[in-house]
Amino acid sequence: MTSSEVWTRATADRYDAEEADTSSAAALGPALAFLAGLAGDGRALEFAIGTGRVGVPLRERGVPVTGIELSEHMVAVLRRKVDESTLPVVIGDMATTVVPGEFTLVYLVYNTITNLLTQDEQVECFRNAARHLGPGGRFVIELGVPPLRFLPPGQVAVPFDVSDRHLGFDTLDPVEQMLVSHHFTRDGDDGRYRRENSRHRYAWPAELDLMARIAGLAPERRVADWDGTPFTRDSGKHISVWRKPL
């Protein structure tokens, strides 16, 4: 097992409801089109497939999808949507777990590479992607840009959501490249909030490019979102594509 924290049953059971806004057809449409275009007529492998927020609708578009997922509880939720023969999932970590076959696309979305809490494990994740790709295949990562520009001297926290039912902020340690994401969520109307947090190792785009090079992958494209908006110094996240040589 890697350093990734395993999602619990309670977290898995409420994940889809909490991610309803990011799971709608309108929200997912550009991502599905982007990924399906890269997969072409081949097979796709999703690292950390979770409850199938992306993998299930991508399969419905006709792309054969296989998943790797560390949390059995997340896979149990996915199984309520689709069976094993339609979308196979292997329980294991995305840095070392190997599944049969060759893929034209391996993808890792929604900041999930940061669940690997060491640089070595993140490098192994790239190597594992390259291991599964056929010649010319692509590895895609969706990842936020570390929000260090929002930290004035002496401040360690950056808010990312302030709404009626949720307060979210990140605390950052620039020395260790660690980020802790804090969530205060109001479940009912009694004024009480549920507190959760998760640890992440953030990485810069240039660092990911070096990891890709170590794994034998070459940079092909970097954009700011699934619609293909150009990536600039002001972009809050990036979609990066690396390709395995022919």
PDB file of C-alpha atoms in Angstrom:
ATOM      1  CA  MET A   1       0.000   0.000   0.000  1.00  0.00           C
ATOM      2  CA  THR A   2       1.183   3.494  -0.784  1.00  0.00           C
ATOM      3  CA  SER A   3       0.921   6.552   1.442  1.00  0.00           C
ATOM      4  CA  SER A   4      -2.528   7.417   0.026  1.00  0.00           C
ATOM      5  CA  GLU A   5      -5.220   7.684   2.660  1.00  0.00           C
ATOM      6  CA  VAL A   6      -7.987   5.120   2.115  1.00  0.00           C
ATOM      7  CA  TRP A   7     -11.505   6.506   1.722  1.00  0.00           C
ATOM      8  CA  THR A   8     -13.947   5.158   4.306  1.00  0.00           C
ATOM      9  CA  ARG A   9     -17.406   3.698   3.715  1.00  0.00           C
ATOM     10  CA  ALA A  10     -19.107   6.817   5.090  1.00  0.00           C
ATOM     11  CA  THR A  11     -17.107   9.071   2.777  1.00  0.00           C
ATOM     12  CA  ALA A  12     -17.766   6.824  -0.219  1.00  0.00           C
ATOM     13  CA  ASP A  13     -21.508   6.682   0.446  1.00  0.00           C
ATOM     14  CA  ARG A  14     -21.881  10.461   0.385  1.00  0.00           C
ATOM     15  CA  TYR A  15     -19.283  11.183  -2.307  1.00  0.00           C
ATOM     16  CA  ASP A  16     -21.656  11.300  -5.269  1.00  0.00           C
ATOM     17  CA  ALA A  17     -24.112  13.585  -3.498  1.00  0.00           C
ATOM     18  CA  GLU A  18     -21.350  15.997  -2.517  1.00  0.00           C
ATOM     19  CA  GLU A  19     -19.941  15.964  -6.064  1.00  0.00           C
ATOM     20  CA  ALA A  20     -23.289  16.400  -7.818  1.00  0.00           C
ATOM     21  CA  ASP A  21     -22.242  19.723  -9.361  1.00  0.00           C
ATOM     22  CA  THR A  22     -19.126  18.209 -10.924  1.00  0.00           C
ATOM     23  CA  SER A  23     -20.962  15.076 -12.070  1.00  0.00           C
ATOM     24  CA  SER A  24     -23.673  16.611 -14.237  1.00  0.00           C
ATOM     25  CA  ALA A  25     -23.694  16.066 -17.986  1.00  0.00           C
ATOM     26  CA  ALA A  26     -22.898  19.742 -18.533  1.00  0.00           C
ATOM     27  CA  ALA A  27     -19.946  19.695 -16.133  1.00  0.00           C
ATOM     28  CA  LEU A  28     -18.497  16.415 -17.422  1.00  0.00           C
ATOM     29  CA  GLY A  29     -19.142  16.937 -21.131  1.00  0.00           C
ATOM     30  CA  PRO A  30     -15.851  18.665 -22.016  1.00  0.00           C
ATOM     31  CA  ALA A  31     -13.778  16.169 -19.998  1.00  0.00           C
ATOM     32  CA  LEU A  32     -15.484  13.179 -21.596  1.00  0.00           C
ATOM     33  CA  ALA A  33     -15.013  14.613 -25.089  1.00  0.00           C
ATOM     34  CA  PHE A  34     -11.334  15.354 -24.368  1.00  0.00           C
ATOM     35  CA  LEU A  35     -10.646  11.856 -23.019  1.00  0.00           C
ATOM     36  CA  ALA A  36     -12.687  10.024 -25.648  1.00  0.00           C
ATOM     37  CA  GLY A  37     -10.815  11.878 -28.377  1.00  0.00           C
ATOM     38  CA  LEU A  38      -7.470  10.711 -26.995  1.00  0.00           C
ATOM     39  CA  ALA A  39      -8.664   7.140 -26.439  1.00  0.00           C
ATOM     40  CA  GLY A  40      -9.837   6.840 -30.038  1.00  0.00           C
ATOM     41  CA  ASP A  41     -10.631   3.212 -30.830  1.00  0.00           C
ATOM     42  CA  GLY A  42      -8.464   1.933 -27.988  1.00  0.00           C
ATOM     43  CA  ARG A  43      -8.887   1.157 -24.308  1.00  0.00           C
ATOM     44  CA  ALA A  44      -8.663   3.593 -21.384  1.00  0.00           C
ATOM     45  CA  LEU A  45      -7.333   2.993 -17.877  1.00  0.00           C
ATOM     46  CA  GLU A  46      -8.403   5.294 -15.049  1.00  0.00           C
ATOM     47  CA  PHE A  47      -6.133   5.550 -12.026  1.00  0.00           C
ATOM     48  CA  ALA A  48      -8.121   6.103  -8.805  1.00  0.00           C
ATOM     49  CA  ILE A  49     -11.466   5.569 -10.515  1.00  0.00           C
ATOM     50  CA  GLY A  50     -13.411   6.082  -7.279  1.00  0.00           C
ATOM     51  CA  THR A  51     -17.178   5.815  -7.673  1.00  0.00           C
ATOM     52  CA  GLY A  52     -16.913   6.075 -11.455  1.00  0.00           C
ATOM     53  CA  ARG A  53     -17.793   9.759 -11.751  1.00  0.00           C
ATOM     54  CA  VAL A  54     -15.788   9.948 -15.004  1.00  0.00           C
ATOM     55  CA  GLY A  55     -15.214   6.300 -15.889  1.00  0.00           C
ATOM     56  CA  VAL A  56     -18.862   5.248 -16.040  1.00  0.00           C
ATOM     57  CA  PRO A  57     -20.060   7.963 -18.470  1.00  0.00           C
ATOM     58  CA  LEU A  58     -16.881   7.527 -20.531  1.00  0.00           C
ATOM     59  CA  ARG A  59     -17.750   3.838 -20.846  1.00  0.00           C
ATOM     60  CA  GLU A  60     -21.267   4.824 -21.876  1.00  0.00           C
ATOM     61  CA  ARG A  61     -19.690   6.799 -24.728  1.00  0.00           C
ATOM     62  CA  GLY A  62     -18.275   3.573 -26.066  1.00  0.00           C
ATOM     63  CA  VAL A  63     -14.736   3.757 -24.670  1.00  0.00           C
ATOM     64  CA  PRO A  64     -13.695   0.472 -22.981  1.00  0.00           C
ATOM     65  CA  VAL A  65     -12.615   1.558 -19.483  1.00  0.00           C
ATOM     66  CA  THR A  66     -10.740  -0.329 -16.780  1.00  0.00           C
ATOM     67  CA  GLY A  67     -10.087   1.135 -13.334  1.00  0.00           C
ATOM     68  CA  ILE A  68      -7.625   0.915 -10.472  1.00  0.00           C
ATOM     69  CA  GLU A  69      -8.891   2.021  -7.053  1.00  0.00           C
ATOM     70  CA  LEU A  70      -7.432   1.768  -3.555  1.00  0.00           C
ATOM     71  CA  SER A  71     -10.708   2.022  -1.623  1.00  0.00           C
ATOM     72  CA  GLU A  72     -13.018  -0.998  -1.749  1.00  0.00           C
ATOM     73  CA  HIS A  73     -15.794   1.240  -0.399  1.00  0.00           C
ATOM     74  CA  MET A  74     -15.557   3.545  -3.415  1.00  0.00           C
ATOM     75  CA  VAL A  75     -15.696   0.550  -5.754  1.00  0.00           C
ATOM     76  CA  ALA A  76     -18.784  -0.742  -3.928  1.00  0.00           C
ATOM     77  CA  VAL A  77     -20.561   2.497  -4.856  1.00  0.00           C
ATOM     78  CA  LEU A  78     -19.366   2.174  -8.459  1.00  0.00           C
ATOM     79  CA  ARG A  79     -20.798  -1.342  -8.585  1.00  0.00           C
ATOM     80  CA  ARG A  80     -24.286   0.082  -7.957  1.00  0.00           C
ATOM     81  CA  LYS A  81     -23.957   1.743 -11.374  1.00  0.00           C
ATOM     82  CA  VAL A  82     -22.186  -0.826 -13.546  1.00  0.00           C
ATOM     83  CA  ASP A  83     -21.081  -4.453 -13.283  1.00  0.00           C
ATOM     84  CA  GLU A  84     -17.586  -5.915 -13.403  1.00  0.00           C
ATOM     85  CA  SER A  85     -17.898  -7.267 -16.926  1.00  0.00           C
ATOM     86  CA  THR A  86     -18.816  -3.829 -18.261  1.00  0.00           C
ATOM     87  CA  LEU A  87     -16.197  -1.864 -16.311  1.00  0.00           C
ATOM     88  CA  PRO A  88     -13.502  -3.989 -14.620  1.00  0.00           C
ATOM     89  CA  VAL A  89     -11.795  -2.530 -11.536  1.00  0.00           C
ATOM     90  CA  VAL A  90      -8.703  -3.831  -9.760  1.00  0.00           C
ATOM     91  CA  ILE A  91      -8.266  -2.988  -6.067  1.00  0.00           C
ATOM     92  CA  GLY A  92      -4.825  -1.514  -5.533  1.00  0.00           C
ATOM     93  CA  ASP A  93      -2.712   1.632  -5.610  1.00  0.00           C
ATOM     94  CA  MET A  94      -2.064   3.632  -8.743  1.00  0.00           C
ATOM     95  CA  ALA A  95       1.715   3.629  -8.295  1.00  0.00           C
ATOM     96  CA  THR A  96       2.335  -0.124  -8.483  1.00  0.00           C
ATOM     97  CA  THR A  97      -0.825  -2.047  -9.429  1.00  0.00           C
ATOM     98  CA  VAL A  98      -0.703  -3.634 -12.876  1.00  0.00           C
ATOM     99  CA  VAL A  99      -3.751  -4.721 -14.875  1.00  0.00           C
ATOM    100  CA  PRO A 100      -3.728  -6.921 -17.991  1.00  0.00           C
ATOM    101  CA  GLY A 101      -3.560  -5.526 -21.478  1.00  0.00           C
ATOM    102  CA  GLU A 102      -2.378  -2.443 -23.298  1.00  0.00           C
ATOM    103  CA  PHE A 103      -4.078   0.958 -23.349  1.00  0.00           C
ATOM    104  CA  THR A 104      -4.117   3.985 -25.629  1.00  0.00           C
ATOM    105  CA  LEU A 105      -5.033   6.256 -22.698  1.00  0.00           C
ATOM    106  CA  VAL A 106      -4.265   6.353 -18.987  1.00  0.00           C
ATOM    107  CA  TYR A 107      -5.835   9.223 -17.082  1.00  0.00           C
ATOM    108  CA  LEU A 108      -5.842  10.603 -13.550  1.00  0.00           C
ATOM    109  CA  VAL A 109      -8.270  13.423 -12.795  1.00  0.00           C
ATOM    110  CA  TYR A 110      -9.435  15.766 -10.045  1.00  0.00           C
ATOM    111  CA  ASN A 111      -6.057  16.391  -8.332  1.00  0.00           C
ATOM    112  CA  THR A 112      -5.772  12.748  -7.357  1.00  0.00           C
ATOM    113  CA  ILE A 113      -2.045  12.350  -7.990  1.00  0.00           C
ATOM    114  CA  THR A 114      -1.567  14.507  -4.880  1.00  0.00           C
ATOM    115  CA  ASN A 115      -3.003  11.634  -2.810  1.00  0.00           C
ATOM    116  CA  LEU A 116       0.438  10.064  -3.223  1.00  0.00           C
ATOM    117  CA  LEU A 117       2.308  11.814  -0.435  1.00  0.00           C
ATOM    118  CA  THR A 118       5.909  11.350  -1.589  1.00  0.00           C
ATOM    119  CA  GLN A 119       7.748  12.392  -4.721  1.00  0.00           C
ATOM    120  CA  ASP A 120       9.019   8.845  -5.210  1.00  0.00           C
ATOM    121  CA  GLU A 121       5.472   7.480  -5.322  1.00  0.00           C
ATOM    122  CA  GLN A 122       4.368  10.162  -7.759  1.00  0.00           C
ATOM    123  CA  VAL A 123       7.279   9.217 -10.021  1.00  0.00           C
ATOM    124  CA  GLU A 124       6.224   5.561  -9.762  1.00  0.00           C
ATOM    125  CA  CYS A 125       2.706   6.610 -10.788  1.00  0.00           C
ATOM    126  CA  PHE A 126       4.124   8.015 -14.026  1.00  0.00           C
ATOM    127  CA  ARG A 127       6.143   4.856 -14.543  1.00  0.00           C
ATOM    128  CA  ASN A 128       3.044   2.763 -13.974  1.00  0.00           C
ATOM    129  CA  ALA A 129       1.146   4.803 -16.551  1.00  0.00           C
ATOM    130  CA  ALA A 130       3.950   4.310 -19.073  1.00  0.00           C
ATOM    131  CA  ARG A 131       3.972   0.580 -18.277  1.00  0.00           C
ATOM    132  CA  HIS A 132       0.336   0.279 -19.347  1.00  0.00           C
ATOM    133  CA  LEU A 133       0.521   2.436 -22.484  1.00  0.00           C
ATOM    134  CA  GLY A 134       1.111   1.145 -25.968  1.00  0.00           C
ATOM    135  CA  PRO A 135       3.385   3.072 -28.346  1.00  0.00           C
ATOM    136  CA  GLY A 136       1.880   6.494 -29.002  1.00  0.00           C
ATOM    137  CA  GLY A 137      -0.440   6.210 -25.990  1.00  0.00           C
ATOM    138  CA  ARG A 138      -1.133   9.184 -23.736  1.00  0.00           C
ATOM    139  CA  PHE A 139      -1.141   9.872 -20.004  1.00  0.00           C
ATOM    140  CA  VAL A 140      -3.458  12.683 -18.855  1.00  0.00           C
ATOM    141  CA  ILE A 141      -3.503  14.438 -15.483  1.00  0.00           C
ATOM    142  CA  GLU A 142      -5.922  17.096 -14.204  1.00  0.00           C
ATOM    143  CA  LEU A 143      -4.315  19.063 -11.381  1.00  0.00           C
ATOM    144  CA  GLY A 144      -4.636  22.390  -9.633  1.00  0.00           C
ATOM    145  CA  VAL A 145      -1.764  24.859  -9.596  1.00  0.00           C
ATOM    146  CA  PRO A 146      -0.444  25.250  -6.027  1.00  0.00           C
ATOM    147  CA  PRO A 147      -2.039  28.461  -4.668  1.00  0.00           C
ATOM    148  CA  LEU A 148       1.141  29.887  -3.166  1.00  0.00           C
ATOM    149  CA  ARG A 149       0.597  33.263  -4.881  1.00  0.00           C
ATOM    150  CA  PHE A 150      -2.347  33.816  -2.523  1.00  0.00           C
ATOM    151  CA  LEU A 151      -0.185  33.494   0.596  1.00  0.00           C
ATOM    152  CA  PRO A 152       1.110  36.798   1.982  1.00  0.00           C
ATOM    153  CA  PRO A 153       4.002  36.608   4.481  1.00  0.00           C
ATOM    154  CA  GLY A 154       2.913  34.898   7.673  1.00  0.00           C
ATOM    155  CA  GLN A 155      -0.252  33.346   6.247  1.00  0.00           C
ATOM    156  CA  VAL A 156      -0.561  29.577   5.816  1.00  0.00           C
ATOM    157  CA  ALA A 157      -4.211  29.122   4.767  1.00  0.00           C
ATOM    158  CA  VAL A 158      -6.049  29.777   1.487  1.00  0.00           C
ATOM    159  CA  PRO A 159      -9.869  29.537   1.299  1.00  0.00           C
ATOM    160  CA  PHE A 160     -11.330  27.812  -1.765  1.00  0.00           C
ATOM    161  CA  ASP A 161     -15.044  27.658  -0.905  1.00  0.00           C
ATOM    162  CA  VAL A 162     -17.237  29.789   1.352  1.00  0.00           C
ATOM    163  CA  SER A 163     -20.894  28.874   0.889  1.00  0.00           C
ATOM    164  CA  ASP A 164     -23.971  28.298   3.004  1.00  0.00           C
ATOM    165  CA  ARG A 165     -23.326  24.598   3.552  1.00  0.00           C
ATOM    166  CA  HIS A 166     -19.570  24.308   3.127  1.00  0.00           C
ATOM    167  CA  LEU A 167     -16.408  26.070   4.246  1.00  0.00           C
ATOM    168  CA  GLY A 168     -13.174  24.893   2.661  1.00  0.00           C
ATOM    169  CA  PHE A 169      -9.585  26.039   2.974  1.00  0.00           C
ATOM    170  CA  ASP A 170      -6.116  24.668   2.364  1.00  0.00           C
ATOM    171  CA  THR A 171      -3.129  24.991   4.669  1.00  0.00           C
ATOM    172  CA  LEU A 172       0.253  24.731   2.966  1.00  0.00           C
ATOM    173  CA  ASP A 173       3.775  23.787   3.972  1.00  0.00           C
ATOM    174  CA  PRO A 174       6.051  25.065   1.154  1.00  0.00           C
ATOM    175  CA  VAL A 175       9.111  23.337   2.623  1.00  0.00           C
ATOM    176  CA  GLU A 176       7.641  19.824   2.442  1.00  0.00           C
ATOM    177  CA  GLN A 177       5.295  20.602  -0.488  1.00  0.00           C
ATOM    178  CA  MET A 178       2.396  19.393   1.621  1.00  0.00           C
ATOM    179  CA  LEU A 179      -1.158  20.687   1.571  1.00  0.00           C
ATOM    180  CA  VAL A 180      -3.963  19.838   3.975  1.00  0.00           C
ATOM    181  CA  SER A 181      -7.458  20.411   2.636  1.00  0.00           C
ATOM    182  CA  HIS A 182      -9.961  21.266   5.403  1.00  0.00           C
ATOM    183  CA  HIS A 183     -13.720  20.902   4.967  1.00  0.00           C
ATOM    184  CA  PHE A 184     -16.518  22.043   7.266  1.00  0.00           C
ATOM    185  CA  THR A 185     -19.814  20.741   5.882  1.00  0.00           C
ATOM    186  CA  ARG A 186     -23.284  21.392   7.282  1.00  0.00           C
ATOM    187  CA  ASP A 187     -25.321  18.219   6.830  1.00  0.00           C
ATOM    188  CA  GLY A 188     -28.583  19.336   8.432  1.00  0.00           C
ATOM    189  CA  ASP A 189     -30.339  22.470   9.588  1.00  0.00           C
ATOM    190  CA  ASP A 190     -29.292  22.355  13.247  1.00  0.00           C
ATOM    191  CA  GLY A 191     -26.203  24.521  12.638  1.00  0.00           C
ATOM    192  CA  ARG A 192     -23.712  21.709  13.195  1.00  0.00           C
ATOM    193  CA  TYR A 193     -20.803  21.158  10.834  1.00  0.00           C
ATOM    194  CA  ARG A 194     -18.975  17.944  10.005  1.00  0.00           C
ATOM    195  CA  ARG A 195     -15.203  18.444   9.896  1.00  0.00           C
ATOM    196  CA  GLU A 196     -12.918  16.491   7.565  1.00  0.00           C
ATOM    197  CA  ASN A 197      -9.427  16.966   6.216  1.00  0.00           C
ATOM    198  CA  SER A 198      -7.114  15.236   3.780  1.00  0.00           C
ATOM    199  CA  ARG A 199      -3.379  15.431   3.124  1.00  0.00           C
ATOM    200  CA  HIS A 200      -1.834  15.982  -0.295  1.00  0.00           C
ATOM    201  CA  ARG A 201       1.599  16.440  -1.833  1.00  0.00           C
ATOM    202  CA  TYR A 202       1.317  19.226  -4.377  1.00  0.00           C
ATOM    203  CA  ALA A 203       3.509  19.422  -7.456  1.00  0.00           C
ATOM    204  CA  TRP A 204       4.243  22.078 -10.055  1.00  0.00           C
ATOM    205  CA  PRO A 205       3.695  21.490 -13.793  1.00  0.00           C
ATOM    206  CA  ALA A 206       7.443  21.562 -14.439  1.00  0.00           C
ATOM    207  CA  GLU A 207       7.987  18.906 -11.765  1.00  0.00           C
ATOM    208  CA  LEU A 208       5.397  16.684 -13.438  1.00  0.00           C
ATOM    209  CA  ASP A 209       7.190  17.123 -16.765  1.00  0.00           C
ATOM    210  CA  LEU A 210      10.383  15.847 -15.152  1.00  0.00           C
ATOM    211  CA  MET A 211       8.520  12.867 -13.688  1.00  0.00           C
ATOM    212  CA  ALA A 212       7.189  12.133 -17.162  1.00  0.00           C
ATOM    213  CA  ARG A 213      10.689  12.302 -18.620  1.00  0.00           C
ATOM    214  CA  ILE A 214      11.929   9.836 -16.002  1.00  0.00           C
ATOM    215  CA  ALA A 215       9.118   7.505 -17.071  1.00  0.00           C
ATOM    216  CA  GLY A 216       9.978   7.854 -20.741  1.00  0.00           C
ATOM    217  CA  LEU A 217       7.016  10.071 -21.668  1.00  0.00           C
ATOM    218  CA  ALA A 218       7.200  13.282 -23.669  1.00  0.00           C
ATOM    219  CA  PRO A 219       5.054  16.410 -23.093  1.00  0.00           C
ATOM    220  CA  GLU A 220       2.441  16.875 -25.792  1.00  0.00           C
ATOM    221  CA  ARG A 221      -0.085  19.445 -24.553  1.00  0.00           C
ATOM    222  CA  ARG A 222      -0.994  21.565 -21.523  1.00  0.00           C
ATOM    223  CA  VAL A 223      -4.225  23.568 -21.292  1.00  0.00           C
ATOM    224  CA  ALA A 224      -6.091  25.326 -18.505  1.00  0.00           C
ATOM    225  CA  ASP A 225      -9.312  23.285 -18.689  1.00  0.00           C
ATOM    226  CA  TRP A 226     -11.075  20.508 -20.574  1.00  0.00           C
ATOM    227  CA  ASP A 227     -12.343  23.032 -23.137  1.00  0.00           C
ATOM    228  CA  GLY A 228      -8.760  23.692 -24.232  1.00  0.00           C
ATOM    229  CA  THR A 229      -8.341  27.226 -22.849  1.00  0.00           C
ATOM    230  CA  PRO A 230      -4.659  28.220 -23.110  1.00  0.00           C
ATOM    231  CA  PHE A 231      -2.637  27.659 -19.953  1.00  0.00           C
ATOM    232  CA  THR A 232      -1.191  30.893 -18.559  1.00  0.00           C
ATOM    233  CA  ARG A 233       0.483  32.143 -15.390  1.00  0.00           C
ATOM    234  CA  ASP A 234      -2.991  32.992 -14.034  1.00  0.00           C
ATOM    235  CA  SER A 235      -4.516  29.546 -14.598  1.00  0.00           C
ATOM    236  CA  GLY A 236      -5.797  27.848 -11.475  1.00  0.00           C
ATOM    237  CA  LYS A 237      -5.368  24.332 -12.836  1.00  0.00           C
ATOM    238  CA  HIS A 238      -4.052  22.457 -15.840  1.00  0.00           C
ATOM    239  CA  ILE A 239      -4.813  19.459 -17.997  1.00  0.00           C
ATOM    240  CA  SER A 240      -1.496  17.963 -19.071  1.00  0.00           C
ATOM    241  CA  VAL A 241      -0.906  15.301 -21.708  1.00  0.00           C
ATOM    242  CA  TRP A 242       2.272  13.248 -22.138  1.00  0.00           C
ATOM    243  CA  ARG A 243       2.846  10.720 -24.900  1.00  0.00           C
ATOM    244  CA  LYS A 244       4.758   7.457 -25.087  1.00  0.00           C
ATOM    245  CA  PRO A 245       7.080   7.406 -28.091  1.00  0.00           C
ATOM    246  CA  LEU A 246       6.117   5.297 -31.100  1.00  0.00           C
TER     247      LEU A 246
END
